[in-house]
Amino acid sequence: MRVLMVAPGTRGDVAPMAGLGSQLTRAGFDVSIAANSTYETLVTDAGCGFRLLPGDMGNLVTPAPAGQKASVSVLRQYMRDLGDYMQQAAEGTLAAAQNGVDVILANSVSPYAFDVAEAFNVPAIGAYLQPMEPSTDYAPMALGMTRNFGPFVNKLLGTAFARAKAPYDAPSAVLRRELGLPKKSRSAAERQRRKVRETILHGFSSAVVPRPHDWHPGLITAGYWWPMIQPEWTPSAELTDFIADGPAPVFIGFGSSDALDVDFMIDTARKAGVRAILQGVEGVNEANALSIGAVPHSWLFPQMAAVVHHAGAGTAAAGLRAGVPTVSVPIFTDQPFWARRITELGAGPAAIPYNSLSVEKLSESIGQAISNPEYRTKAQTVSLKLADEDSTQPVIEALRAHAK
């Protein structure tokens, strides 16, 4: 079975799909992943075929400086740029499918993949890394807020946002027109899929997000799809020596975004009185601070005293899997949701919104995360639950059920 995964996001979106793809390949599936060129090696190292999605989503995730809010004009330009990128991604998805496909796995920001599947008369299955279905249990991800409004308002807002205009609406409409498909809006197509209870797989654990009681049976919580580590990968001597040369350090990193500059990170570590490993900056090699490039979180995080990050879905999961306390600094989209879940699970102190971040606030939260043993205990409790999950089998079952 030829499976095409569509992953137009950043590394945090592509790495879980590459990890899942490697497992599906071992199970006998022929897997290709459509992603930006930046992630070609990530995909091919997982044993999957690479299909190019033009553009670079990574250029669209750099926020305003810490402690500041983006201006209205900047936000408008961001939405225009995002719409342009999604148009390229939609065209790339069509080109990827033209290489041959039997089923498409579409993430939550690629609804045009369902249009391509319709045109090719093949099934498409949602493969989401966050809960997108309107529910009484949580507010919609698009709000980018940590707040829970209560059951009635959560569901009302979720339904409203599902119908609201989105950056991928125009690309979907253009694609349907080019493919000769009947005119149908993205929101109408989603309502139809919801009505017939089509399958959507979710790459997160019910130990982190309990399955909402108002989800229909087709909404499946599969468990986390973990990024893979190449068997030949080894850490640098510089990194292993730094970790061994003193108390466990604190990790500070913000994924694909340039959220914090090096001075902010170093000042925070000094004020908190901790040794720090810094990701996303370069040229730091001091007695108590070391900057690193790409290092597997599954290897690094268990050796940390705490992890500080943006609470992206994959990084948040990696911290919980490692059983270490987390200090969350959410920036936008689904990050506040994951930050709130970490706090509610007791695995870290209250999140610090990025637009109100300061050295003083962050260093204080790091101190709380390290000094309160309850945070580590609660994180380890979640870690044990995650270790027992098989997140690949639900995907295999769904693929086989949809085979034609």
Short mmCIF file of C-alpha atoms in Angstrom, two decimals:
data_model
loop_
_atom_site.label_atom_id
_atom_site.label_comp_id
_atom_site.label_asym_id
_atom_site.label_seq_id
_atom_site.Cartn_x
_atom_site.Cartn_y
_atom_site.Cartn_z
CA MET A 1 0.00 0.00 0.00
CA ARG A 2 1.44 3.36 -1.06
CA VAL A 3 0.93 5.85 1.76
CA LEU A 4 1.50 9.57 1.27
CA MET A 5 1.90 11.65 4.42
CA VAL A 6 1.37 15.39 3.96
CA ALA A 7 3.34 17.47 6.47
CA PRO A 8 3.59 21.13 5.45
CA GLY A 9 4.68 22.38 8.90
CA THR A 10 8.03 22.76 10.64
CA ARG A 11 10.35 20.09 12.04
CA GLY A 12 7.96 19.48 14.94
CA ASP A 13 5.32 18.42 12.41
CA VAL A 14 7.59 16.41 10.13
CA ALA A 15 9.66 14.48 12.71
CA PRO A 16 6.67 12.57 14.23
CA MET A 17 5.47 11.62 10.76
CA ALA A 18 8.96 10.44 9.83
CA GLY A 19 9.06 8.35 13.00
CA LEU A 20 5.65 6.86 12.19
CA GLY A 21 6.68 6.38 8.58
CA SER A 22 9.72 4.36 9.62
CA GLN A 23 7.47 2.03 11.64
CA LEU A 24 4.97 1.67 8.79
CA THR A 25 7.79 0.89 6.37
CA ARG A 26 8.93 -1.94 8.63
CA ALA A 27 5.35 -3.23 8.60
CA GLY A 28 5.44 -3.45 4.80
CA PHE A 29 3.90 -0.15 3.70
CA ASP A 30 5.43 2.00 0.94
CA VAL A 31 5.61 5.42 2.64
CA SER A 32 6.38 8.84 1.19
CA ILE A 33 6.30 12.15 3.06
CA ALA A 34 5.58 15.52 1.46
CA ALA A 35 7.48 18.25 3.31
CA ASN A 36 9.75 21.28 2.81
CA SER A 37 13.21 20.69 1.36
CA THR A 38 14.79 21.45 4.76
CA TYR A 39 13.52 18.09 6.01
CA GLU A 40 14.49 15.86 3.10
CA THR A 41 17.29 14.13 5.03
CA LEU A 42 15.01 13.69 8.05
CA VAL A 43 12.52 11.89 5.81
CA THR A 44 14.95 9.75 3.83
CA ASP A 45 16.88 8.73 6.97
CA ALA A 46 13.59 7.29 8.21
CA GLY A 47 13.45 5.05 5.15
CA CYS A 48 10.64 7.02 3.51
CA GLY A 49 10.39 8.56 0.07
CA PHE A 50 10.62 12.35 -0.03
CA ARG A 51 8.13 14.54 -1.90
CA LEU A 52 8.79 18.27 -2.10
CA LEU A 53 6.40 20.89 -0.76
CA PRO A 54 7.73 24.24 -2.06
CA GLY A 55 8.50 27.07 0.35
CA ASP A 56 9.75 27.06 3.92
CA MET A 57 7.32 27.09 6.81
CA GLY A 58 10.26 27.74 9.14
CA ASN A 59 10.44 31.32 7.86
CA LEU A 60 6.91 31.92 9.13
CA VAL A 61 7.33 30.97 12.79
CA THR A 62 9.70 33.68 14.07
CA PRO A 63 7.72 35.71 16.63
CA ALA A 64 8.14 39.26 17.91
CA PRO A 65 10.89 39.76 20.52
CA ALA A 66 10.27 38.19 23.93
CA GLY A 67 7.90 40.23 26.08
CA GLN A 68 6.39 42.05 23.10
CA LYS A 69 3.26 41.64 21.00
CA ALA A 70 3.30 41.63 17.20
CA SER A 71 1.70 44.70 15.62
CA VAL A 72 -1.51 44.48 13.61
CA SER A 73 0.37 45.20 10.38
CA VAL A 74 2.86 42.43 11.10
CA LEU A 75 0.03 39.98 11.81
CA ARG A 76 -1.72 40.91 8.57
CA GLN A 77 1.45 40.37 6.57
CA TYR A 78 1.97 37.06 8.36
CA MET A 79 -1.49 35.86 7.32
CA ARG A 80 -0.84 36.89 3.72
CA ASP A 81 2.50 35.07 3.70
CA LEU A 82 0.91 32.02 5.30
CA GLY A 83 -1.82 31.98 2.66
CA ASP A 84 0.81 32.14 -0.10
CA TYR A 85 2.74 29.31 1.51
CA MET A 86 -0.37 27.14 1.79
CA GLN A 87 -1.07 27.67 -1.91
CA GLN A 88 2.39 26.32 -2.70
CA ALA A 89 1.87 23.42 -0.28
CA ALA A 90 -1.44 22.53 -1.93
CA GLU A 91 0.20 22.45 -5.36
CA GLY A 92 3.05 20.39 -3.92
CA THR A 93 0.57 17.92 -2.44
CA LEU A 94 -1.04 17.42 -5.84
CA ALA A 95 2.35 16.85 -7.45
CA ALA A 96 3.28 14.38 -4.71
CA ALA A 97 0.11 12.36 -5.28
CA GLN A 98 0.80 12.20 -9.00
CA ASN A 99 3.78 9.96 -8.18
CA GLY A 100 1.27 7.28 -7.14
CA VAL A 101 -0.76 6.88 -3.97
CA ASP A 102 -3.27 4.48 -2.43
CA VAL A 103 -4.09 6.44 0.73
CA ILE A 104 -3.22 9.89 2.07
CA LEU A 105 -2.53 10.83 5.69
CA ALA A 106 -3.25 14.53 6.10
CA ASN A 107 -2.23 16.65 9.05
CA SER A 108 -4.46 19.32 10.54
CA VAL A 109 -3.19 22.19 8.34
CA SER A 110 -3.43 20.35 5.03
CA PRO A 111 -7.18 20.03 4.31
CA TYR A 112 -6.37 20.32 0.60
CA ALA A 113 -4.97 16.78 0.90
CA PHE A 114 -8.57 15.58 1.21
CA ASP A 115 -9.39 17.39 -2.05
CA VAL A 116 -6.48 15.68 -3.80
CA ALA A 117 -7.62 12.31 -2.45
CA GLU A 118 -11.13 12.95 -3.75
CA ALA A 119 -9.77 13.74 -7.21
CA PHE A 120 -7.62 10.59 -7.23
CA ASN A 121 -10.47 8.47 -5.81
CA VAL A 122 -8.34 7.27 -2.89
CA PRO A 123 -9.12 7.47 0.84
CA ALA A 124 -7.69 10.21 3.04
CA ILE A 125 -7.30 9.89 6.80
CA GLY A 126 -6.61 12.76 9.17
CA ALA A 127 -3.35 12.34 11.10
CA TYR A 128 -3.37 15.19 13.59
CA LEU A 129 -0.85 16.10 16.27
CA GLN A 130 -3.37 18.12 18.27
CA PRO A 131 -7.09 17.77 19.10
CA MET A 132 -8.91 19.85 16.49
CA GLU A 133 -12.47 18.54 16.90
CA PRO A 134 -14.79 21.06 18.60
CA SER A 135 -15.30 19.81 22.16
CA THR A 136 -16.63 20.85 25.53
CA ASP A 137 -13.25 19.86 27.02
CA TYR A 138 -11.04 22.54 25.47
CA ALA A 139 -11.09 25.86 23.64
CA PRO A 140 -10.08 25.91 19.94
CA MET A 141 -6.35 25.87 19.20
CA ALA A 142 -6.70 28.90 16.93
CA LEU A 143 -7.29 31.12 19.94
CA GLY A 144 -3.71 30.55 21.08
CA MET A 145 -4.71 30.88 24.74
CA THR A 146 -4.15 28.79 27.86
CA ARG A 147 -7.63 29.58 29.13
CA ASN A 148 -10.41 27.01 29.44
CA PHE A 149 -13.79 28.73 29.00
CA GLY A 150 -15.95 25.91 30.35
CA PRO A 151 -17.93 23.24 28.47
CA PHE A 152 -20.58 25.35 26.77
CA VAL A 153 -18.32 28.18 25.57
CA ASN A 154 -15.52 25.79 24.60
CA LYS A 155 -17.87 23.90 22.25
CA LEU A 156 -19.44 27.10 20.94
CA LEU A 157 -16.08 28.65 20.15
CA GLY A 158 -14.76 25.43 18.66
CA THR A 159 -17.72 25.18 16.30
CA ALA A 160 -17.40 28.84 15.33
CA PHE A 161 -13.68 28.61 14.60
CA ALA A 162 -14.18 25.43 12.55
CA ARG A 163 -16.44 27.48 10.27
CA ALA A 164 -14.25 30.60 10.24
CA LYS A 165 -12.00 31.62 7.38
CA ALA A 166 -8.54 29.97 7.45
CA PRO A 167 -5.30 30.48 5.46
CA TYR A 168 -5.77 27.16 3.63
CA ASP A 169 -9.35 27.87 2.48
CA ALA A 170 -8.40 29.70 -0.72
CA PRO A 171 -5.79 27.08 -1.72
CA SER A 172 -8.38 24.34 -1.24
CA ALA A 173 -10.89 26.23 -3.38
CA VAL A 174 -8.32 26.84 -6.12
CA LEU A 175 -7.28 23.19 -6.10
CA ARG A 176 -10.84 21.92 -6.32
CA ARG A 177 -11.48 24.20 -9.28
CA GLU A 178 -8.29 23.06 -11.05
CA LEU A 179 -9.16 19.41 -10.45
CA GLY A 180 -12.72 19.80 -11.73
CA LEU A 181 -14.27 18.92 -8.37
CA PRO A 182 -17.66 20.25 -7.26
CA LYS A 183 -17.48 23.53 -5.41
CA LYS A 184 -17.31 22.88 -1.66
CA SER A 185 -15.79 24.98 1.09
CA ARG A 186 -13.21 23.57 3.45
CA SER A 187 -15.52 24.05 6.44
CA ALA A 188 -18.42 22.33 4.64
CA ALA A 189 -16.16 19.40 3.78
CA GLU A 190 -15.08 19.11 7.42
CA ARG A 191 -18.70 19.17 8.60
CA GLN A 192 -19.51 16.38 6.15
CA ARG A 193 -16.60 14.25 7.40
CA ARG A 194 -17.74 14.88 10.96
CA LYS A 195 -21.32 13.94 10.09
CA VAL A 196 -20.33 10.56 8.67
CA ARG A 197 -17.82 10.05 11.52
CA GLU A 198 -14.80 9.58 9.30
CA THR A 199 -11.59 8.38 10.91
CA ILE A 200 -9.09 10.89 12.26
CA LEU A 201 -5.96 9.57 13.94
CA HIS A 202 -4.39 11.62 16.70
CA GLY A 203 -0.68 11.35 17.44
CA PHE A 204 -0.82 12.03 21.15
CA SER A 205 -1.55 10.01 24.26
CA SER A 206 -4.74 9.78 26.28
CA ALA A 207 -2.43 9.89 29.30
CA VAL A 208 -1.77 13.53 28.37
CA VAL A 209 -5.11 14.45 26.78
CA PRO A 210 -7.94 12.26 28.11
CA ARG A 211 -10.27 11.33 25.28
CA PRO A 212 -13.16 13.84 25.31
CA HIS A 213 -16.53 12.23 26.03
CA ASP A 214 -18.16 14.10 23.12
CA TRP A 215 -15.84 12.69 20.44
CA HIS A 216 -17.41 10.29 17.95
CA PRO A 217 -15.93 6.76 17.57
CA GLY A 218 -13.95 7.66 14.45
CA LEU A 219 -11.73 10.04 16.42
CA ILE A 220 -8.87 7.80 17.54
CA THR A 221 -6.16 8.66 20.05
CA ALA A 222 -3.29 6.54 18.77
CA GLY A 223 -0.49 7.69 21.07
CA TYR A 224 2.62 9.72 20.29
CA TRP A 225 4.48 9.08 17.06
CA TRP A 226 8.05 9.44 18.27
CA PRO A 227 10.85 10.79 16.08
CA MET A 228 13.42 8.14 15.29
CA ILE A 229 17.11 8.17 16.16
CA GLN A 230 19.57 7.00 13.55
CA PRO A 231 21.43 3.92 14.89
CA GLU A 232 24.78 5.47 14.00
CA TRP A 233 24.08 8.77 15.82
CA THR A 234 26.41 9.62 18.69
CA PRO A 235 26.65 12.79 20.79
CA SER A 236 29.72 14.97 20.55
CA ALA A 237 32.43 14.63 23.16
CA GLU A 238 31.92 18.31 23.92
CA LEU A 239 28.29 17.67 24.87
CA THR A 240 28.87 14.51 26.92
CA ASP A 241 31.76 16.16 28.76
CA PHE A 242 29.65 19.20 29.60
CA ILE A 243 26.78 17.11 30.96
CA ALA A 244 29.15 15.02 33.08
CA ASP A 245 31.09 17.99 34.44
CA GLY A 246 28.67 19.12 37.16
CA PRO A 247 25.03 19.10 38.26
CA ALA A 248 22.39 18.19 35.68
CA PRO A 249 21.89 21.18 33.38
CA VAL A 250 18.67 22.84 32.23
CA PHE A 251 17.70 22.67 28.55
CA ILE A 252 16.51 25.92 26.94
CA GLY A 253 15.29 25.73 23.35
CA PHE A 254 12.42 26.96 21.19
CA GLY A 255 12.19 24.61 18.25
CA SER A 256 12.17 26.11 14.75
CA SER A 257 11.62 29.69 15.92
CA ASP A 258 14.26 32.28 16.82
CA ALA A 259 12.32 33.13 19.96
CA LEU A 260 15.17 33.98 22.35
CA ASP A 261 18.57 35.48 21.68
CA VAL A 262 21.72 34.14 23.26
CA ASP A 263 22.09 36.96 25.80
CA PHE A 264 18.56 36.38 27.10
CA MET A 265 19.25 32.66 27.54
CA ILE A 266 22.59 33.14 29.28
CA ASP A 267 21.25 35.89 31.56
CA THR A 268 18.36 33.62 32.54
CA ALA A 269 20.62 30.70 33.35
CA ARG A 270 22.93 32.88 35.42
CA LYS A 271 20.09 34.45 37.36
CA ALA A 272 18.56 31.01 38.01
CA GLY A 273 21.97 29.71 39.11
CA VAL A 274 21.91 26.72 36.77
CA ARG A 275 24.07 25.15 34.12
CA ALA A 276 22.35 25.32 30.74
CA ILE A 277 22.30 23.65 27.36
CA LEU A 278 21.06 26.12 24.75
CA GLN A 279 19.47 25.11 21.46
CA GLY A 280 18.75 27.52 18.63
CA VAL A 281 21.78 29.74 19.21
CA GLU A 282 25.44 29.28 18.29
CA GLY A 283 28.92 29.91 19.61
CA VAL A 284 28.37 29.37 23.35
CA ASN A 285 30.95 27.27 25.15
CA GLU A 286 31.33 28.53 28.69
CA ALA A 287 31.85 26.88 32.05
CA ASN A 288 28.08 26.82 32.73
CA ALA A 289 26.51 27.14 29.27
CA LEU A 290 26.85 25.23 26.01
CA SER A 291 25.01 25.75 22.73
CA ILE A 292 24.09 22.73 20.63
CA GLY A 293 22.60 21.93 17.26
CA ALA A 294 20.16 19.12 16.51
CA VAL A 295 20.27 16.48 19.26
CA PRO A 296 17.58 13.82 19.80
CA HIS A 297 15.39 14.88 22.69
CA SER A 298 14.91 11.25 23.69
CA TRP A 299 18.64 11.05 24.44
CA LEU A 300 19.13 14.54 25.88
CA PHE A 301 16.06 15.31 27.99
CA PRO A 302 16.33 12.44 30.52
CA GLN A 303 19.71 13.88 31.56
CA MET A 304 18.32 17.36 32.29
CA ALA A 305 17.26 18.88 35.60
CA ALA A 306 14.40 20.58 33.72
CA VAL A 307 13.48 21.59 30.17
CA VAL A 308 12.42 25.06 29.06
CA HIS A 309 10.66 25.32 25.71
CA HIS A 310 7.75 26.70 23.67
CA ALA A 311 5.45 23.77 24.44
CA GLY A 312 5.14 22.64 20.85
CA ALA A 313 3.34 19.31 20.62
CA GLY A 314 6.46 17.21 20.00
CA THR A 315 8.77 18.98 22.43
CA ALA A 316 6.12 18.95 25.17
CA ALA A 317 5.70 15.20 24.63
CA ALA A 318 9.47 14.64 24.72
CA GLY A 319 9.73 16.38 28.09
CA LEU A 320 6.95 14.25 29.55
CA ARG A 321 8.44 11.10 28.05
CA ALA A 322 11.75 11.94 29.74
CA GLY A 323 10.03 12.36 33.11
CA VAL A 324 11.60 15.76 33.83
CA PRO A 325 9.95 19.03 34.93
CA THR A 326 8.93 21.44 32.17
CA VAL A 327 8.88 25.23 32.10
CA SER A 328 6.54 26.21 29.26
CA VAL A 329 6.75 29.47 27.34
CA PRO A 330 4.00 29.15 24.71
CA ILE A 331 4.05 31.52 21.76
CA PHE A 332 1.06 30.76 19.50
CA THR A 333 -1.39 28.24 17.96
CA ASP A 334 -1.54 24.96 19.91
CA GLN A 335 1.37 25.71 22.24
CA PRO A 336 -0.76 27.29 25.01
CA PHE A 337 -2.92 24.15 24.98
CA TRP A 338 0.04 21.85 25.60
CA ALA A 339 1.47 24.22 28.17
CA ARG A 340 -1.79 24.10 30.09
CA ARG A 341 -1.85 20.30 29.92
CA ILE A 342 1.68 20.12 31.37
CA THR A 343 0.63 22.35 34.25
CA GLU A 344 -2.62 20.44 34.84
CA LEU A 345 -0.68 17.18 34.93
CA GLY A 346 1.54 18.68 37.62
CA ALA A 347 4.68 18.24 35.50
CA GLY A 348 5.75 21.87 35.69
CA PRO A 349 4.88 25.32 37.03
CA ALA A 350 2.37 27.63 35.40
CA ALA A 351 3.26 28.64 31.86
CA ILE A 352 4.74 32.03 31.06
CA PRO A 353 3.13 33.55 27.95
CA TYR A 354 5.85 34.56 25.52
CA ASN A 355 4.54 38.09 25.12
CA SER A 356 5.02 38.73 28.85
CA LEU A 357 8.33 36.89 29.20
CA SER A 358 11.29 38.37 31.08
CA VAL A 359 14.59 37.09 32.45
CA GLU A 360 13.24 37.48 35.98
CA LYS A 361 10.06 35.48 35.32
CA LEU A 362 11.82 32.70 33.48
CA SER A 363 14.62 32.29 36.01
CA GLU A 364 12.09 32.19 38.84
CA SER A 365 10.08 29.45 37.10
CA ILE A 366 13.23 27.43 36.47
CA GLY A 367 14.00 27.65 40.17
CA GLN A 368 10.49 26.42 41.02
CA ALA A 369 10.73 23.51 38.54
CA ILE A 370 14.00 22.30 40.01
CA SER A 371 13.32 22.86 43.72
CA ASN A 372 9.84 21.28 43.88
CA PRO A 373 10.22 17.47 43.65
CA GLU A 374 6.52 17.05 42.92
CA TYR A 375 7.03 18.28 39.37
CA ARG A 376 9.52 15.52 38.60
CA THR A 377 7.38 12.91 40.36
CA LYS A 378 4.31 13.84 38.31
CA ALA A 379 6.33 13.94 35.09
CA GLN A 380 7.72 10.47 35.81
CA THR A 381 4.19 9.16 36.39
CA VAL A 382 3.20 10.29 32.89
CA SER A 383 6.46 8.92 31.47
CA LEU A 384 5.67 5.43 32.72
CA LYS A 385 2.27 5.51 31.01
CA LEU A 386 3.75 6.66 27.71
CA ALA A 387 6.31 3.85 27.77
CA ASP A 388 3.55 1.22 27.54
CA GLU A 389 1.82 2.58 24.44
CA ASP A 390 1.95 1.20 20.90
CA SER A 391 1.06 4.17 18.71
CA THR A 392 1.71 2.46 15.37
CA GLN A 393 -0.85 -0.35 15.53
CA PRO A 394 -3.94 1.95 15.48
CA VAL A 395 -2.55 3.55 12.31
CA ILE A 396 -1.95 0.18 10.65
CA GLU A 397 -5.49 -0.90 11.52
CA ALA A 398 -6.94 2.31 10.08
CA LEU A 399 -4.91 2.00 6.86
CA ARG A 400 -6.00 -1.60 6.35
CA ALA A 401 -9.62 -0.72 7.07
CA HIS A 402 -9.51 1.99 4.38
CA ALA A 403 -7.70 -0.14 1.79
CA LYS A 404 -9.50 -0.44 -1.52
#
